């Protein structure tokens, strides 16, 4: 985490971050006092990279959609990479609950930023799926 918090220019953890994301990290890195808060900041920074890229090969696929609607999610992915989908790939042997309690709370400013990022990611996924 140190590389991200210090915005180490030689580390992949801070590579490619926009000026806006770097500023957010500078302003809020003091809140990464727990592993949960640190991971939230890392998640936010790494997911922000999607919106700084303007490449037609990049898509956003929400993990919950893959779990809840595997056939549709894998169909979207297979079309994107021009690969025939064998329907058996969407047959998951068991479904596990993906929500787990956090060991400690995420500071409100980080939680709000993560919720905003999740909304952006979901909107992008929905637009690709034609929803």
PDB file of C-alpha atoms in Angstrom:
ATOM      1  CA  UNK A   1       0.000   0.000   0.000  1.00  0.00           C
ATOM      2  CA  UNK A   2       2.873   2.347   0.643  1.00  0.00           C
ATOM      3  CA  UNK A   3       3.556   2.703  -3.085  1.00  0.00           C
ATOM      4  CA  UNK A   4      -0.022   3.783  -3.715  1.00  0.00           C
ATOM      5  CA  UNK A   5      -0.227   6.090  -0.702  1.00  0.00           C
ATOM      6  CA  UNK A   6       3.070   7.741  -1.644  1.00  0.00           C
ATOM      7  CA  UNK A   7       2.161   7.731  -5.354  1.00  0.00           C
ATOM      8  CA  UNK A   8       5.461   6.055  -6.138  1.00  0.00           C
ATOM      9  CA  UNK A   9       6.017   6.712  -9.872  1.00  0.00           C
ATOM     10  CA  UNK A  10       8.021   3.485 -10.292  1.00  0.00           C
ATOM     11  CA  UNK A  11       5.291   1.213  -8.913  1.00  0.00           C
ATOM     12  CA  UNK A  12       2.458  -0.415 -10.837  1.00  0.00           C
ATOM     13  CA  UNK A  13       0.198   0.420  -7.890  1.00  0.00           C
ATOM     14  CA  UNK A  14       0.184   4.101  -8.796  1.00  0.00           C
ATOM     15  CA  UNK A  15       0.917   3.804 -12.500  1.00  0.00           C
ATOM     16  CA  UNK A  16      -1.444   5.546 -14.887  1.00  0.00           C
ATOM     17  CA  UNK A  17      -3.551   7.306 -12.266  1.00  0.00           C
ATOM     18  CA  UNK A  18      -5.213  10.517 -13.389  1.00  0.00           C
ATOM     19  CA  UNK A  19      -4.361  13.835 -11.763  1.00  0.00           C
ATOM     20  CA  UNK A  20      -7.820  13.786 -10.172  1.00  0.00           C
ATOM     21  CA  UNK A  21      -7.274  10.347  -8.623  1.00  0.00           C
ATOM     22  CA  UNK A  22      -3.797  11.300  -7.423  1.00  0.00           C
ATOM     23  CA  UNK A  23      -5.235  14.409  -5.778  1.00  0.00           C
ATOM     24  CA  UNK A  24      -7.929  12.327  -4.082  1.00  0.00           C
ATOM     25  CA  UNK A  25      -5.263   9.984  -2.720  1.00  0.00           C
ATOM     26  CA  UNK A  26      -3.165  12.898  -1.443  1.00  0.00           C
ATOM     27  CA  UNK A  27      -6.199  14.403   0.298  1.00  0.00           C
ATOM     28  CA  UNK A  28      -7.477  11.169   1.844  1.00  0.00           C
ATOM     29  CA  UNK A  29      -4.535   8.806   2.303  1.00  0.00           C
ATOM     30  CA  UNK A  30      -4.475   9.630   6.012  1.00  0.00           C
ATOM     31  CA  UNK A  31      -7.784   7.741   6.271  1.00  0.00           C
ATOM     32  CA  UNK A  32      -6.213   4.444   5.185  1.00  0.00           C
ATOM     33  CA  UNK A  33      -5.509   3.417   8.764  1.00  0.00           C
ATOM     34  CA  UNK A  34      -6.976  -0.090   8.516  1.00  0.00           C
ATOM     35  CA  UNK A  35      -6.621  -2.859   5.966  1.00  0.00           C
ATOM     36  CA  UNK A  36     -10.257  -2.341   4.944  1.00  0.00           C
ATOM     37  CA  UNK A  37      -9.824   1.390   4.382  1.00  0.00           C
ATOM     38  CA  UNK A  38      -6.556   0.806   2.548  1.00  0.00           C
ATOM     39  CA  UNK A  39      -8.168  -1.759   0.283  1.00  0.00           C
ATOM     40  CA  UNK A  40     -11.061   0.625  -0.410  1.00  0.00           C
ATOM     41  CA  UNK A  41      -8.602   3.302  -1.532  1.00  0.00           C
ATOM     42  CA  UNK A  42      -6.699   0.765  -3.650  1.00  0.00           C
ATOM     43  CA  UNK A  43      -9.950  -0.517  -5.219  1.00  0.00           C
ATOM     44  CA  UNK A  44     -11.003   3.022  -6.007  1.00  0.00           C
ATOM     45  CA  UNK A  45      -7.648   3.940  -7.562  1.00  0.00           C
ATOM     46  CA  UNK A  46      -7.352   0.808  -9.711  1.00  0.00           C
ATOM     47  CA  UNK A  47     -10.960   0.952 -10.944  1.00  0.00           C
ATOM     48  CA  UNK A  48     -10.526   4.610 -11.871  1.00  0.00           C
ATOM     49  CA  UNK A  49      -8.069   3.470 -14.540  1.00  0.00           C
ATOM     50  CA  UNK A  50     -10.920   2.151 -16.675  1.00  0.00           C
ATOM     51  CA  UNK A  51     -12.292   5.649 -17.139  1.00  0.00           C
ATOM     52  CA  UNK A  52      -8.928   7.099 -18.106  1.00  0.00           C
ATOM     53  CA  UNK A  53      -8.569   4.640 -20.966  1.00  0.00           C
ATOM     54  CA  UNK A  54     -10.221   5.215 -24.312  1.00  0.00           C
ATOM     55  CA  UNK A  55      -9.568   1.850 -25.875  1.00  0.00           C
ATOM     56  CA  UNK A  56     -12.275  -0.102 -27.714  1.00  0.00           C
ATOM     57  CA  UNK A  57     -11.055  -3.430 -26.328  1.00  0.00           C
ATOM     58  CA  UNK A  58     -11.773  -2.448 -22.709  1.00  0.00           C
ATOM     59  CA  UNK A  59     -15.151  -3.331 -21.296  1.00  0.00           C
ATOM     60  CA  UNK A  60     -16.651  -3.328 -17.851  1.00  0.00           C
ATOM     61  CA  UNK A  61     -18.375  -6.456 -16.610  1.00  0.00           C
ATOM     62  CA  UNK A  62     -19.914  -6.377 -13.143  1.00  0.00           C
ATOM     63  CA  UNK A  63     -18.970  -9.456 -11.109  1.00  0.00           C
ATOM     64  CA  UNK A  64     -22.452  -9.646  -9.575  1.00  0.00           C
ATOM     65  CA  UNK A  65     -23.897  -9.958 -13.078  1.00  0.00           C
ATOM     66  CA  UNK A  66     -21.528 -12.827 -13.793  1.00  0.00           C
ATOM     67  CA  UNK A  67     -22.671 -14.606 -10.633  1.00  0.00           C
ATOM     68  CA  UNK A  68     -26.376 -13.763 -10.905  1.00  0.00           C
ATOM     69  CA  UNK A  69     -26.752 -14.040 -14.692  1.00  0.00           C
ATOM     70  CA  UNK A  70     -23.805 -16.086 -15.956  1.00  0.00           C
ATOM     71  CA  UNK A  71     -25.275 -16.922 -19.358  1.00  0.00           C
ATOM     72  CA  UNK A  72     -25.941 -13.283 -20.269  1.00  0.00           C
ATOM     73  CA  UNK A  73     -22.653 -12.003 -18.831  1.00  0.00           C
ATOM     74  CA  UNK A  74     -20.556 -14.657 -20.540  1.00  0.00           C
ATOM     75  CA  UNK A  75     -22.468 -14.145 -23.786  1.00  0.00           C
ATOM     76  CA  UNK A  76     -21.586 -10.436 -23.693  1.00  0.00           C
ATOM     77  CA  UNK A  77     -17.957 -11.249 -22.974  1.00  0.00           C
ATOM     78  CA  UNK A  78     -17.721 -13.924 -25.673  1.00  0.00           C
ATOM     79  CA  UNK A  79     -19.197 -11.561 -28.280  1.00  0.00           C
ATOM     80  CA  UNK A  80     -16.708  -8.884 -27.269  1.00  0.00           C
ATOM     81  CA  UNK A  81     -13.728 -11.170 -27.769  1.00  0.00           C
ATOM     82  CA  UNK A  82     -15.316 -12.902 -30.775  1.00  0.00           C
ATOM     83  CA  UNK A  83     -15.379 -16.350 -29.205  1.00  0.00           C
ATOM     84  CA  UNK A  84     -18.159 -18.915 -29.386  1.00  0.00           C
ATOM     85  CA  UNK A  85     -19.600 -19.586 -25.952  1.00  0.00           C
ATOM     86  CA  UNK A  86     -20.144 -23.151 -24.897  1.00  0.00           C
ATOM     87  CA  UNK A  87     -23.261 -22.944 -22.672  1.00  0.00           C
ATOM     88  CA  UNK A  88     -21.628 -25.298 -20.173  1.00  0.00           C
ATOM     89  CA  UNK A  89     -19.304 -22.455 -19.135  1.00  0.00           C
ATOM     90  CA  UNK A  90     -22.289 -20.706 -17.580  1.00  0.00           C
ATOM     91  CA  UNK A  91     -23.220 -23.704 -15.446  1.00  0.00           C
ATOM     92  CA  UNK A  92     -21.679 -22.996 -12.089  1.00  0.00           C
ATOM     93  CA  UNK A  93     -21.678 -26.030  -9.799  1.00  0.00           C
ATOM     94  CA  UNK A  94     -22.652 -24.059  -6.729  1.00  0.00           C
ATOM     95  CA  UNK A  95     -23.484 -20.519  -5.881  1.00  0.00           C
ATOM     96  CA  UNK A  96     -21.914 -18.882  -2.876  1.00  0.00           C
ATOM     97  CA  UNK A  97     -23.061 -15.693  -1.243  1.00  0.00           C
ATOM     98  CA  UNK A  98     -20.591 -13.021  -2.263  1.00  0.00           C
ATOM     99  CA  UNK A  99     -21.438 -10.446   0.388  1.00  0.00           C
ATOM    100  CA  UNK A 100     -19.405 -10.545   3.558  1.00  0.00           C
ATOM    101  CA  UNK A 101     -19.256  -8.301   6.552  1.00  0.00           C
ATOM    102  CA  UNK A 102     -16.277  -5.987   6.598  1.00  0.00           C
ATOM    103  CA  UNK A 103     -13.916  -6.410   9.548  1.00  0.00           C
ATOM    104  CA  UNK A 104     -14.030  -2.655  10.178  1.00  0.00           C
ATOM    105  CA  UNK A 105     -15.891   0.307   8.679  1.00  0.00           C
ATOM    106  CA  UNK A 106     -14.696   2.271   5.677  1.00  0.00           C
ATOM    107  CA  UNK A 107     -14.326   5.989   6.465  1.00  0.00           C
ATOM    108  CA  UNK A 108     -17.350   7.886   5.088  1.00  0.00           C
ATOM    109  CA  UNK A 109     -15.428   9.910   2.486  1.00  0.00           C
ATOM    110  CA  UNK A 110     -13.823   6.754   1.077  1.00  0.00           C
ATOM    111  CA  UNK A 111     -17.097   4.841   1.204  1.00  0.00           C
ATOM    112  CA  UNK A 112     -18.898   7.609  -0.689  1.00  0.00           C
ATOM    113  CA  UNK A 113     -16.160   7.684  -3.343  1.00  0.00           C
ATOM    114  CA  UNK A 114     -16.333   3.873  -3.693  1.00  0.00           C
ATOM    115  CA  UNK A 115     -20.120   3.970  -4.006  1.00  0.00           C
ATOM    116  CA  UNK A 116     -19.822   6.652  -6.704  1.00  0.00           C
ATOM    117  CA  UNK A 117     -17.243   4.538  -8.540  1.00  0.00           C
ATOM    118  CA  UNK A 118     -19.467   1.452  -8.303  1.00  0.00           C
ATOM    119  CA  UNK A 119     -22.345   3.445  -9.781  1.00  0.00           C
ATOM    120  CA  UNK A 120     -20.110   4.520 -12.685  1.00  0.00           C
ATOM    121  CA  UNK A 121     -18.922   0.935 -13.233  1.00  0.00           C
ATOM    122  CA  UNK A 122     -22.480  -0.423 -13.171  1.00  0.00           C
ATOM    123  CA  UNK A 123     -23.639   2.261 -15.600  1.00  0.00           C
ATOM    124  CA  UNK A 124     -20.829   1.404 -17.975  1.00  0.00           C
ATOM    125  CA  UNK A 125     -21.615  -2.331 -17.710  1.00  0.00           C
ATOM    126  CA  UNK A 126     -25.311  -1.680 -18.310  1.00  0.00           C
ATOM    127  CA  UNK A 127     -24.596   0.454 -21.382  1.00  0.00           C
ATOM    128  CA  UNK A 128     -22.464  -2.332 -22.871  1.00  0.00           C
ATOM    129  CA  UNK A 129     -25.154  -4.912 -22.189  1.00  0.00           C
ATOM    130  CA  UNK A 130     -27.773  -2.703 -23.842  1.00  0.00           C
ATOM    131  CA  UNK A 131     -29.782  -2.284 -20.643  1.00  0.00           C
TER     132      UNK A 131
END
